[in-house]
CSV table of N, CA and C in Angstrom, one decimal:
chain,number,residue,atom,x,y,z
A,13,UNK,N,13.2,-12.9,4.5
A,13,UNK,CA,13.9,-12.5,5.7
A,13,UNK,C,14.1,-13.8,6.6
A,14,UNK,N,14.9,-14.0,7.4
A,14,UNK,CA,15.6,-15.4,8.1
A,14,UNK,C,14.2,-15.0,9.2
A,15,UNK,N,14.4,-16.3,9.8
A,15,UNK,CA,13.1,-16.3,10.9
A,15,UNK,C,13.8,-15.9,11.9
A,16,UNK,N,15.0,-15.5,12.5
A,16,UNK,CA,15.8,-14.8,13.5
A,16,UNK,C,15.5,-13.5,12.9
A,17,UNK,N,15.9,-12.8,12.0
A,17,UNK,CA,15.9,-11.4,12.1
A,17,UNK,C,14.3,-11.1,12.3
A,18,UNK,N,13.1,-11.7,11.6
A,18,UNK,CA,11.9,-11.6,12.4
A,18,UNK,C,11.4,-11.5,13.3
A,19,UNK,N,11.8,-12.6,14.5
A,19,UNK,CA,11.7,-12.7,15.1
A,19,UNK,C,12.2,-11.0,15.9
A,20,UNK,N,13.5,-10.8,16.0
A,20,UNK,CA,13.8,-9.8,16.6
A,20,UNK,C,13.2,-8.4,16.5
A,21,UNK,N,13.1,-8.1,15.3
A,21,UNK,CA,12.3,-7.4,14.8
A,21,UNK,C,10.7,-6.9,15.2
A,22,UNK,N,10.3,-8.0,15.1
A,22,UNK,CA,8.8,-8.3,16.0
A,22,UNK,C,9.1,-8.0,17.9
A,23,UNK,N,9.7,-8.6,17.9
A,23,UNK,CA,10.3,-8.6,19.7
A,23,UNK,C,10.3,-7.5,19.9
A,24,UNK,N,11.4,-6.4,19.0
A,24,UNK,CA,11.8,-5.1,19.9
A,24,UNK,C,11.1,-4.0,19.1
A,25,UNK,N,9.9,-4.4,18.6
A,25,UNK,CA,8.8,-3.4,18.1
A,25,UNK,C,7.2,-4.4,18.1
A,26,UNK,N,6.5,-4.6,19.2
A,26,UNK,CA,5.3,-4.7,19.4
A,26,UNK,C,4.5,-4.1,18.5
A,27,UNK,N,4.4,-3.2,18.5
A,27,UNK,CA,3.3,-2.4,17.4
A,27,UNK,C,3.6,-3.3,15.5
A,28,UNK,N,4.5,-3.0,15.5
A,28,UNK,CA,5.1,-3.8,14.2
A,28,UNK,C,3.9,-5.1,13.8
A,29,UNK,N,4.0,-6.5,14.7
A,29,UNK,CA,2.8,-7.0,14.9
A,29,UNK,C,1.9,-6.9,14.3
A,30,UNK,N,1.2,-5.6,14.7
A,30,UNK,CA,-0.4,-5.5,14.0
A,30,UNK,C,-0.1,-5.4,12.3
A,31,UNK,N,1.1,-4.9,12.3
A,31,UNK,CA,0.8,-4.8,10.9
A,31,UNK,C,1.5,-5.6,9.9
A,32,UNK,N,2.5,-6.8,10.5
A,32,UNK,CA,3.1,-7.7,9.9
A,32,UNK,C,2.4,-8.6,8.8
A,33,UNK,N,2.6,-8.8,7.9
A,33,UNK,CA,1.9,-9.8,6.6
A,33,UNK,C,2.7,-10.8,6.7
A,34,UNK,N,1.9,-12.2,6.6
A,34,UNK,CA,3.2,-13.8,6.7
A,34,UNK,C,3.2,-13.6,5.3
A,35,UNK,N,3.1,-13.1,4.3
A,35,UNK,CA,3.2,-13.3,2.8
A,35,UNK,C,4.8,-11.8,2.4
A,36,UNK,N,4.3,-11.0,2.7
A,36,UNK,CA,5.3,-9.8,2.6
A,36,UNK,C,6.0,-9.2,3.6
A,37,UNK,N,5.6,-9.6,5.0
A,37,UNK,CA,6.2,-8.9,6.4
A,37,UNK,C,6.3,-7.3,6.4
A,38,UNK,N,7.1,-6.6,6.8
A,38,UNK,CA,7.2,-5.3,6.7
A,38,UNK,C,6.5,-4.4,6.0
A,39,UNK,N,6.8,-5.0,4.7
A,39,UNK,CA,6.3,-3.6,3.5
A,39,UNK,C,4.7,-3.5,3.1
A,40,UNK,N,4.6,-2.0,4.0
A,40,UNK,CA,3.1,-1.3,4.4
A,40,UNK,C,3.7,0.1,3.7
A,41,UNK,N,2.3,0.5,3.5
A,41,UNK,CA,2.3,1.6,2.4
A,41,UNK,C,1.1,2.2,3.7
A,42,UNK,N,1.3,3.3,4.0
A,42,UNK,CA,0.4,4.1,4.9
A,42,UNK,C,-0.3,5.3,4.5
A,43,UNK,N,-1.6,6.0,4.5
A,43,UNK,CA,-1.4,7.5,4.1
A,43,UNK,C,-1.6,8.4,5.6
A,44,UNK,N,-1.3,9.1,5.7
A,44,UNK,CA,-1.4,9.8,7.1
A,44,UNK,C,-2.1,11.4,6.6
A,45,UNK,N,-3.5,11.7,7.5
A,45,UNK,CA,-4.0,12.7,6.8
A,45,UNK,C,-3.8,13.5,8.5
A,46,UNK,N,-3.7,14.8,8.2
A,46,UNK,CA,-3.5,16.0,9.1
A,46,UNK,C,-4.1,17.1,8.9
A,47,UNK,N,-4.8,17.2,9.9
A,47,UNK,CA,-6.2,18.1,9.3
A,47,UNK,C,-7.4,18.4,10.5
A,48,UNK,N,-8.5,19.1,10.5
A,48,UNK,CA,-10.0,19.3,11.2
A,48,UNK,C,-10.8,18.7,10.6
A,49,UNK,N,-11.5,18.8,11.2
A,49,UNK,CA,-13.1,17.8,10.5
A,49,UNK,C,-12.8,17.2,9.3
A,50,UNK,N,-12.0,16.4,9.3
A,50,UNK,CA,-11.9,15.7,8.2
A,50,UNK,C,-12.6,14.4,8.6
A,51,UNK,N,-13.4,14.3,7.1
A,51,UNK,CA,-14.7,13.5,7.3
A,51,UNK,C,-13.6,11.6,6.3
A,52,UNK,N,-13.4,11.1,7.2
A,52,UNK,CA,-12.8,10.1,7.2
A,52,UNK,C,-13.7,9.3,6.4
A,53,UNK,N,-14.5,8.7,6.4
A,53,UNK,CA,-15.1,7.6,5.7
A,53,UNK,C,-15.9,8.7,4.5
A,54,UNK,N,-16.1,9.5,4.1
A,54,UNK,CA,-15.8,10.5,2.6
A,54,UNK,C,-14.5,10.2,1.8
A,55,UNK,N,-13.2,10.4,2.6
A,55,UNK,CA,-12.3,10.0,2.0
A,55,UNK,C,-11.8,8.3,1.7
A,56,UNK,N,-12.2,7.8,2.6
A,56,UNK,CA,-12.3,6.3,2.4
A,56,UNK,C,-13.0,5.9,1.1
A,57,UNK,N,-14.5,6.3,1.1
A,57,UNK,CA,-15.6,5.6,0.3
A,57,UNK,C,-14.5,6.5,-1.4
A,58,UNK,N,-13.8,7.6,-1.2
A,58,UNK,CA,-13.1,8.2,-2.3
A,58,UNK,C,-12.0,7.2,-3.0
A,59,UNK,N,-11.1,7.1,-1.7
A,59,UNK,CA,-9.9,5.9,-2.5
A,59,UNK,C,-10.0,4.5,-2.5
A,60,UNK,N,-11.1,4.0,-1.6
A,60,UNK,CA,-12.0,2.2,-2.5
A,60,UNK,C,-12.7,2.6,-3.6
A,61,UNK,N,-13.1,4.1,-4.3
A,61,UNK,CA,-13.1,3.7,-5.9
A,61,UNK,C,-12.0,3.7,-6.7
A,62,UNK,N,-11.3,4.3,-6.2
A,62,UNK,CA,-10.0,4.2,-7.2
A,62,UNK,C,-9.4,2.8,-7.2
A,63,UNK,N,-9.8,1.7,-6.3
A,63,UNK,CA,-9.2,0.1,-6.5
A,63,UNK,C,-10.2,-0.1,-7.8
A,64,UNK,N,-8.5,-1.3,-8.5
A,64,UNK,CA,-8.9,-2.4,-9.3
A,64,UNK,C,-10.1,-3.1,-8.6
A,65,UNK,N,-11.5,-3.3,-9.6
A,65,UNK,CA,-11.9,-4.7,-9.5
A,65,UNK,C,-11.6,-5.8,-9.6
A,66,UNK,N,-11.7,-7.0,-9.2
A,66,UNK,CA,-10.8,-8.2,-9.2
A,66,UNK,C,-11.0,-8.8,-10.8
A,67,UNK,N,-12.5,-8.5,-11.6
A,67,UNK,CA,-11.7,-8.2,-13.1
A,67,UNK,C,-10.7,-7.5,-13.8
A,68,UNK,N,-11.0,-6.3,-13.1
A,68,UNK,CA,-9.5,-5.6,-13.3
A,68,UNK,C,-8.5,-5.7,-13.5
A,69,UNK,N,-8.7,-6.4,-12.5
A,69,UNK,CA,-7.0,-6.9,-12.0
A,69,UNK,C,-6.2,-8.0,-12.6
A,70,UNK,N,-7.1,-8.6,-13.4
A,70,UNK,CA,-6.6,-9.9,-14.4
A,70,UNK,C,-6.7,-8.9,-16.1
A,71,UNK,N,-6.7,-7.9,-16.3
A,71,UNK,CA,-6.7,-7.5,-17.8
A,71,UNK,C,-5.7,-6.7,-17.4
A,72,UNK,N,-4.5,-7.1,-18.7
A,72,UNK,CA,-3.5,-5.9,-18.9
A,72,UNK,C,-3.5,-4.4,-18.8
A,73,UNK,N,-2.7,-4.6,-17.8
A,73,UNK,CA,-2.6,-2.8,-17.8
A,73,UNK,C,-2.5,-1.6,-18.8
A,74,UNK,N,-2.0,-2.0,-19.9
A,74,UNK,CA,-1.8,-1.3,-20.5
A,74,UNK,C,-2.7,-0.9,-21.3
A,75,UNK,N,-4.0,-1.6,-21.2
A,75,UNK,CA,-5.2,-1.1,-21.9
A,75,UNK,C,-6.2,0.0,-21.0
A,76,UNK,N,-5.5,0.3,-20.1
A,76,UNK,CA,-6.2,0.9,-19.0
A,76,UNK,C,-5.6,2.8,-19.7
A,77,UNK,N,-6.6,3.8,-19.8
A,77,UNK,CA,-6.2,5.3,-19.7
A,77,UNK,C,-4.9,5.6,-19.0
A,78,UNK,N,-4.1,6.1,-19.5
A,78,UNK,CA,-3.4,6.8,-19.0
A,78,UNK,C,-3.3,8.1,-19.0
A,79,UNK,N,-4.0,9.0,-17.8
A,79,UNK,CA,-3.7,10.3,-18.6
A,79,UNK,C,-2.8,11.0,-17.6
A,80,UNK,N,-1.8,10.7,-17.2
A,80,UNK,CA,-0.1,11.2,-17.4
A,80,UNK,C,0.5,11.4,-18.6
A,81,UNK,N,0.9,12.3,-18.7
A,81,UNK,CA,1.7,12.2,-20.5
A,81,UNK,C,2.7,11.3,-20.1
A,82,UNK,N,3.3,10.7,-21.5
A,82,UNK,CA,4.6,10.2,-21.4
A,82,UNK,C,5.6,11.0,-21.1
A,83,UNK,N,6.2,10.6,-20.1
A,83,UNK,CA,8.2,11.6,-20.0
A,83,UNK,C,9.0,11.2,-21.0
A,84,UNK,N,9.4,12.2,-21.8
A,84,UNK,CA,10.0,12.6,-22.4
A,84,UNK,C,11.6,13.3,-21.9
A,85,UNK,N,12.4,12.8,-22.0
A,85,UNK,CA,14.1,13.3,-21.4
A,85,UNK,C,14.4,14.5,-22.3
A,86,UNK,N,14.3,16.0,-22.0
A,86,UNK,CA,15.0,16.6,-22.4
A,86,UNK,C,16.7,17.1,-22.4
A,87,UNK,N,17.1,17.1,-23.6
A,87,UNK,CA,19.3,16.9,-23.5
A,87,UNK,C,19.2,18.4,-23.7
């Protein structure tokens, strides 16, 4: 992105800021939970197991489970 449209961008959204990346800028993936007693750090300590280990993350994916079936196109 040019450093003018950033710039502007940043300017007429303050909040934006907090979550700006100098490596990717904008693109933030958020989950938004809606709910009562929801026990926040249960669900936390839940989706940091589902991250790659940093070994993980250097071995091909494709050796990893998949249990999604494959899609198949029905004609």
């Amino acid at each position: 992105m040019p450093v003018h449209k950033r710039e502007k961008i940043l300017r007429e959204d303050p909040l934006m800021q907090d979550k700006w990346d100098d490596e990717f800028g904008d693109r933030i993936t958020e989950l938004v939970l809606i709910g009562m007693d929801i026990n926040y750090e249960e669900i936390g300590r839940g989706l940091d197991a589902c991250l790659l280990t940093d070994e993980e993350m250097t071995v091909d994916y494709k050796k990893f489970n998949n249990p999604i079936p494959k899609f198949v196109a029905v004609s």
